[in-house]
PDB file of C-alpha atoms in Angstrom:
ATOM      1  CA  ALA A 245       0.001   0.016  -0.014  1.00  0.00           C
ATOM      2  CA  ASP A 246       2.862   2.427   0.846  1.00  0.00           C
ATOM      3  CA  VAL A 247       4.631   1.723  -2.428  1.00  0.00           C
ATOM      4  CA  ALA A 248       1.437   2.339  -4.471  1.00  0.00           C
ATOM      5  CA  ARG A 249       0.634   5.515  -2.530  1.00  0.00           C
ATOM      6  CA  ASN A 250       4.141   6.895  -3.082  1.00  0.00           C
ATOM      7  CA  VAL A 251       4.120   6.174  -6.797  1.00  0.00           C
ATOM      8  CA  VAL A 252       0.643   7.644  -7.267  1.00  0.00           C
ATOM      9  CA  ALA A 253       1.601  10.774  -5.274  1.00  0.00           C
ATOM     10  CA  SER A 254       4.727  11.233  -7.408  1.00  0.00           C
ATOM     11  CA  MET A 255       2.738  10.959 -10.647  1.00  0.00           C
ATOM     12  CA  GLY A 256      -0.387  12.809  -9.642  1.00  0.00           C
ATOM     13  CA  ALA A 257       0.687  16.050 -11.342  1.00  0.00           C
ATOM     14  CA  GLN A 258       1.333  14.202 -14.587  1.00  0.00           C
ATOM     15  CA  ALA A 259      -2.203  12.694 -14.453  1.00  0.00           C
ATOM     16  CA  GLU A 260      -3.727  16.103 -13.750  1.00  0.00           C
ATOM     17  CA  ALA A 261      -1.742  17.735 -16.555  1.00  0.00           C
ATOM     18  CA  SER A 262      -3.007  15.007 -18.934  1.00  0.00           C
ATOM     19  CA  GLY A 263      -6.625  15.653 -17.908  1.00  0.00           C
ATOM     20  CA  LEU A 264      -7.014  12.265 -16.243  1.00  0.00           C
ATOM     21  CA  GLU A 265      -8.679  11.213 -13.051  1.00  0.00           C
ATOM     22  CA  LEU A 266      -6.286   9.179 -10.895  1.00  0.00           C
ATOM     23  CA  THR A 267      -7.814   7.204  -7.998  1.00  0.00           C
ATOM     24  CA  THR A 268      -6.410   4.788  -5.455  1.00  0.00           C
ATOM     25  CA  GLN A 269      -7.914   2.182  -3.207  1.00  0.00           C
ATOM     26  CA  VAL A 270      -5.249   0.527  -1.126  1.00  0.00           C
ATOM     27  CA  GLN A 271      -5.192  -1.871   1.782  1.00  0.00           C
ATOM     28  CA  PRO A 272      -2.068  -3.078   3.541  1.00  0.00           C
ATOM     29  CA  ALA A 273      -0.552  -6.165   1.912  1.00  0.00           C
ATOM     30  CA  THR A 274       2.882  -7.064   3.244  1.00  0.00           C
ATOM     31  CA  VAL A 275       5.351  -8.766   0.977  1.00  0.00           C
ATOM     32  CA  ASP A 276       9.036  -9.656   1.351  1.00  0.00           C
ATOM     33  CA  ALA A 277      10.499  -7.694  -1.532  1.00  0.00           C
ATOM     34  CA  ASP A 278      12.897  -5.020  -2.722  1.00  0.00           C
ATOM     35  CA  ARG A 279      10.976  -1.802  -2.223  1.00  0.00           C
ATOM     36  CA  ALA A 280      12.817   0.079  -4.991  1.00  0.00           C
ATOM     37  CA  ARG A 281      12.046  -2.717  -7.514  1.00  0.00           C
ATOM     38  CA  LEU A 282       8.343  -2.771  -6.503  1.00  0.00           C
ATOM     39  CA  GLU A 283       8.197   0.991  -6.987  1.00  0.00           C
ATOM     40  CA  GLN A 284       9.711   0.483 -10.416  1.00  0.00           C
ATOM     41  CA  VAL A 285       6.989  -2.027 -11.258  1.00  0.00           C
ATOM     42  CA  ALA A 286       4.248   0.268 -10.085  1.00  0.00           C
ATOM     43  CA  ARG A 287       5.782   3.322 -11.813  1.00  0.00           C
ATOM     44  CA  ASN A 288       6.119   1.461 -15.134  1.00  0.00           C
ATOM     45  CA  LEU A 289       2.505   0.256 -15.054  1.00  0.00           C
ATOM     46  CA  LEU A 290       1.157   3.610 -13.994  1.00  0.00           C
ATOM     47  CA  SER A 291       3.290   5.458 -16.511  1.00  0.00           C
ATOM     48  CA  ASN A 292       1.911   3.303 -19.362  1.00  0.00           C
ATOM     49  CA  ALA A 293      -1.674   3.799 -18.158  1.00  0.00           C
ATOM     50  CA  LEU A 294      -1.236   7.543 -18.097  1.00  0.00           C
ATOM     51  CA  LYS A 295       0.441   7.579 -21.480  1.00  0.00           C
ATOM     52  CA  PHE A 296      -2.237   5.594 -23.319  1.00  0.00           C
ATOM     53  CA  THR A 297      -5.373   6.962 -21.594  1.00  0.00           C
ATOM     54  CA  PRO A 298      -6.863   9.943 -23.470  1.00  0.00           C
ATOM     55  CA  PRO A 299      -7.839  13.166 -21.691  1.00  0.00           C
ATOM     56  CA  GLY A 300     -11.074  12.807 -19.736  1.00  0.00           C
ATOM     57  CA  GLY A 301     -10.253   9.207 -18.945  1.00  0.00           C
ATOM     58  CA  SER A 302      -9.358   7.607 -15.653  1.00  0.00           C
ATOM     59  CA  VAL A 303      -6.684   5.408 -14.138  1.00  0.00           C
ATOM     60  CA  ALA A 304      -7.280   3.428 -10.916  1.00  0.00           C
ATOM     61  CA  VAL A 305      -4.583   1.877  -8.734  1.00  0.00           C
ATOM     62  CA  SER A 306      -5.564  -0.633  -6.107  1.00  0.00           C
ATOM     63  CA  VAL A 307      -3.776  -2.877  -3.612  1.00  0.00           C
ATOM     64  CA  ASP A 308      -5.374  -5.724  -1.709  1.00  0.00           C
ATOM     65  CA  SER A 309      -4.692  -9.242  -0.581  1.00  0.00           C
ATOM     66  CA  GLN A 310      -6.501 -12.514  -1.084  1.00  0.00           C
ATOM     67  CA  ASP A 311      -5.638 -16.215  -0.837  1.00  0.00           C
ATOM     68  CA  GLY A 312      -2.133 -15.632   0.516  1.00  0.00           C
ATOM     69  CA  THR A 313      -1.152 -13.164  -2.189  1.00  0.00           C
ATOM     70  CA  ALA A 314      -0.858  -9.368  -2.458  1.00  0.00           C
ATOM     71  CA  ARG A 315      -2.328  -7.767  -5.532  1.00  0.00           C
ATOM     72  CA  LEU A 316      -1.475  -4.524  -7.280  1.00  0.00           C
ATOM     73  CA  VAL A 317      -3.959  -3.583 -10.004  1.00  0.00           C
ATOM     74  CA  VAL A 318      -3.566  -0.736 -12.432  1.00  0.00           C
ATOM     75  CA  GLU A 319      -6.621  -0.222 -14.633  1.00  0.00           C
ATOM     76  CA  ASP A 320      -7.257   2.448 -17.210  1.00  0.00           C
ATOM     77  CA  THR A 321      -9.998   3.602 -19.601  1.00  0.00           C
ATOM     78  CA  GLY A 322      -7.682   3.856 -22.562  1.00  0.00           C
ATOM     79  CA  PRO A 323      -8.253   2.209 -25.934  1.00  0.00           C
ATOM     80  CA  GLY A 324      -7.310  -1.250 -24.688  1.00  0.00           C
ATOM     81  CA  ILE A 325      -5.081  -3.794 -26.296  1.00  0.00           C
ATOM     82  CA  THR A 326      -6.113  -6.090 -29.113  1.00  0.00           C
ATOM     83  CA  LYS A 327      -6.501  -9.787 -28.449  1.00  0.00           C
ATOM     84  CA  GLU A 328      -3.698 -10.429 -30.954  1.00  0.00           C
ATOM     85  CA  GLU A 329      -1.318  -8.135 -29.105  1.00  0.00           C
ATOM     86  CA  LEU A 330      -1.969  -9.318 -25.514  1.00  0.00           C
ATOM     87  CA  PRO A 331       0.366 -12.391 -25.691  1.00  0.00           C
ATOM     88  CA  HIS A 332       3.318 -10.137 -26.718  1.00  0.00           C
ATOM     89  CA  LEU A 333       2.994  -7.404 -24.101  1.00  0.00           C
ATOM     90  CA  PHE A 334       5.821  -8.592 -21.869  1.00  0.00           C
ATOM     91  CA  GLU A 335       8.294  -9.367 -24.682  1.00  0.00           C
ATOM     92  CA  ARG A 336      11.415  -7.218 -24.658  1.00  0.00           C
ATOM     93  CA  PHE A 337      11.417  -4.484 -27.361  1.00  0.00           C
ATOM     94  CA  TRP A 338       7.892  -5.362 -28.547  1.00  0.00           C
ATOM     95  CA  ARG A 339       5.614  -2.434 -29.204  1.00  0.00           C
ATOM     96  CA  GLY A 340       1.990  -2.604 -30.182  1.00  0.00           C
ATOM     97  CA  LYS A 341       0.319  -0.596 -32.927  1.00  0.00           C
ATOM     98  CA  SER A 342      -0.995   2.023 -30.499  1.00  0.00           C
ATOM     99  CA  ALA A 343       2.570   2.626 -29.219  1.00  0.00           C
ATOM    100  CA  ALA A 344       3.973   3.388 -32.699  1.00  0.00           C
ATOM    101  CA  ASP A 345       3.576   7.118 -32.314  1.00  0.00           C
ATOM    102  CA  SER A 346       4.666   7.372 -28.666  1.00  0.00           C
ATOM    103  CA  ALA A 347       8.028   7.572 -26.971  1.00  0.00           C
ATOM    104  CA  GLY A 348       9.439   4.424 -25.432  1.00  0.00           C
ATOM    105  CA  SER A 349      11.734   1.492 -26.162  1.00  0.00           C
ATOM    106  CA  GLY A 350       9.426  -1.446 -25.568  1.00  0.00           C
ATOM    107  CA  VAL A 351      11.249  -2.681 -22.483  1.00  0.00           C
ATOM    108  CA  GLY A 352       9.046  -1.290 -19.665  1.00  0.00           C
ATOM    109  CA  LEU A 353       6.626  -4.194 -19.469  1.00  0.00           C
ATOM    110  CA  ALA A 354       9.392  -6.742 -19.992  1.00  0.00           C
ATOM    111  CA  VAL A 355      11.173  -5.213 -16.971  1.00  0.00           C
ATOM    112  CA  VAL A 356       7.932  -5.396 -14.971  1.00  0.00           C
ATOM    113  CA  SER A 357       7.570  -9.077 -15.833  1.00  0.00           C
ATOM    114  CA  GLU A 358      11.139  -9.890 -14.857  1.00  0.00           C
ATOM    115  CA  LEU A 359      11.006  -8.006 -11.564  1.00  0.00           C
ATOM    116  CA  VAL A 360       7.687  -9.600 -10.586  1.00  0.00           C
ATOM    117  CA  ARG A 361       8.991 -13.081 -11.459  1.00  0.00           C
ATOM    118  CA  ALA A 362      12.159 -12.409  -9.467  1.00  0.00           C
ATOM    119  CA  HIS A 363       9.911 -11.781  -6.436  1.00  0.00           C
ATOM    120  CA  GLY A 364       8.037 -15.075  -6.957  1.00  0.00           C
ATOM    121  CA  GLY A 365       5.004 -13.407  -8.436  1.00  0.00           C
ATOM    122  CA  GLN A 366       3.039 -13.135 -11.677  1.00  0.00           C
ATOM    123  CA  VAL A 367       1.764 -10.285 -13.849  1.00  0.00           C
ATOM    124  CA  ASN A 368      -0.982 -10.427 -16.428  1.00  0.00           C
ATOM    125  CA  ALA A 369      -2.994  -8.066 -18.564  1.00  0.00           C
ATOM    126  CA  THR A 370      -6.601  -8.144 -19.678  1.00  0.00           C
ATOM    127  CA  THR A 371      -8.563  -5.813 -21.847  1.00  0.00           C
ATOM    128  CA  ARG A 372     -12.277  -5.021 -21.926  1.00  0.00           C
ATOM    129  CA  PRO A 373     -14.355  -4.927 -25.096  1.00  0.00           C
ATOM    130  CA  GLY A 374     -14.677  -1.295 -26.043  1.00  0.00           C
ATOM    131  CA  GLY A 375     -11.445  -0.281 -24.299  1.00  0.00           C
ATOM    132  CA  GLY A 376      -9.568  -0.201 -21.096  1.00  0.00           C
ATOM    133  CA  THR A 377      -6.709  -2.362 -19.825  1.00  0.00           C
ATOM    134  CA  ARG A 378      -6.133  -3.977 -16.477  1.00  0.00           C
ATOM    135  CA  PHE A 379      -2.720  -5.089 -15.282  1.00  0.00           C
ATOM    136  CA  THR A 380      -2.644  -7.348 -12.236  1.00  0.00           C
ATOM    137  CA  VAL A 381       0.517  -8.137 -10.265  1.00  0.00           C
ATOM    138  CA  THR A 382       0.295 -10.872  -7.676  1.00  0.00           C
ATOM    139  CA  LEU A 383       3.084 -11.511  -5.101  1.00  0.00           C
ATOM    140  CA  PRO A 384       3.274 -13.991  -2.234  1.00  0.00           C
ATOM    141  CA  ARG A 385       2.464 -12.408   1.100  1.00  0.00           C
ATOM    142  CA  SER A 386       5.095 -12.490   3.771  1.00  0.00           C
TER     143      SER A 386
END
């Protein structure tokens, strides 16, 4: 919860400048992890959500725990990701069609995946019909 709050606080001005609503709903969920690396995971996911959500949209960050795991969820109301692109999201240097005109190297989500795996966790992405993407990170609770 502290990691998510800190990252959201540090990126709140960026969300506001982009005309986005940024909300949080966090509950304590203790994990045995490298705090700086978890902040990097949260920052990468939130940065992508802010980058690909158009003005007037929203990004929500939540932390909770269930079934012995801690969950970080970053969900946006952006255009979403096509079903064909979803399997490639965490590949190094891969960039989807919607990223063609934006800055970036295509390593952010690959780094997220590696850091989460190094902490014994998993990350996945889902998209809703009509738009919006949800990234879910699960880590074992300590």
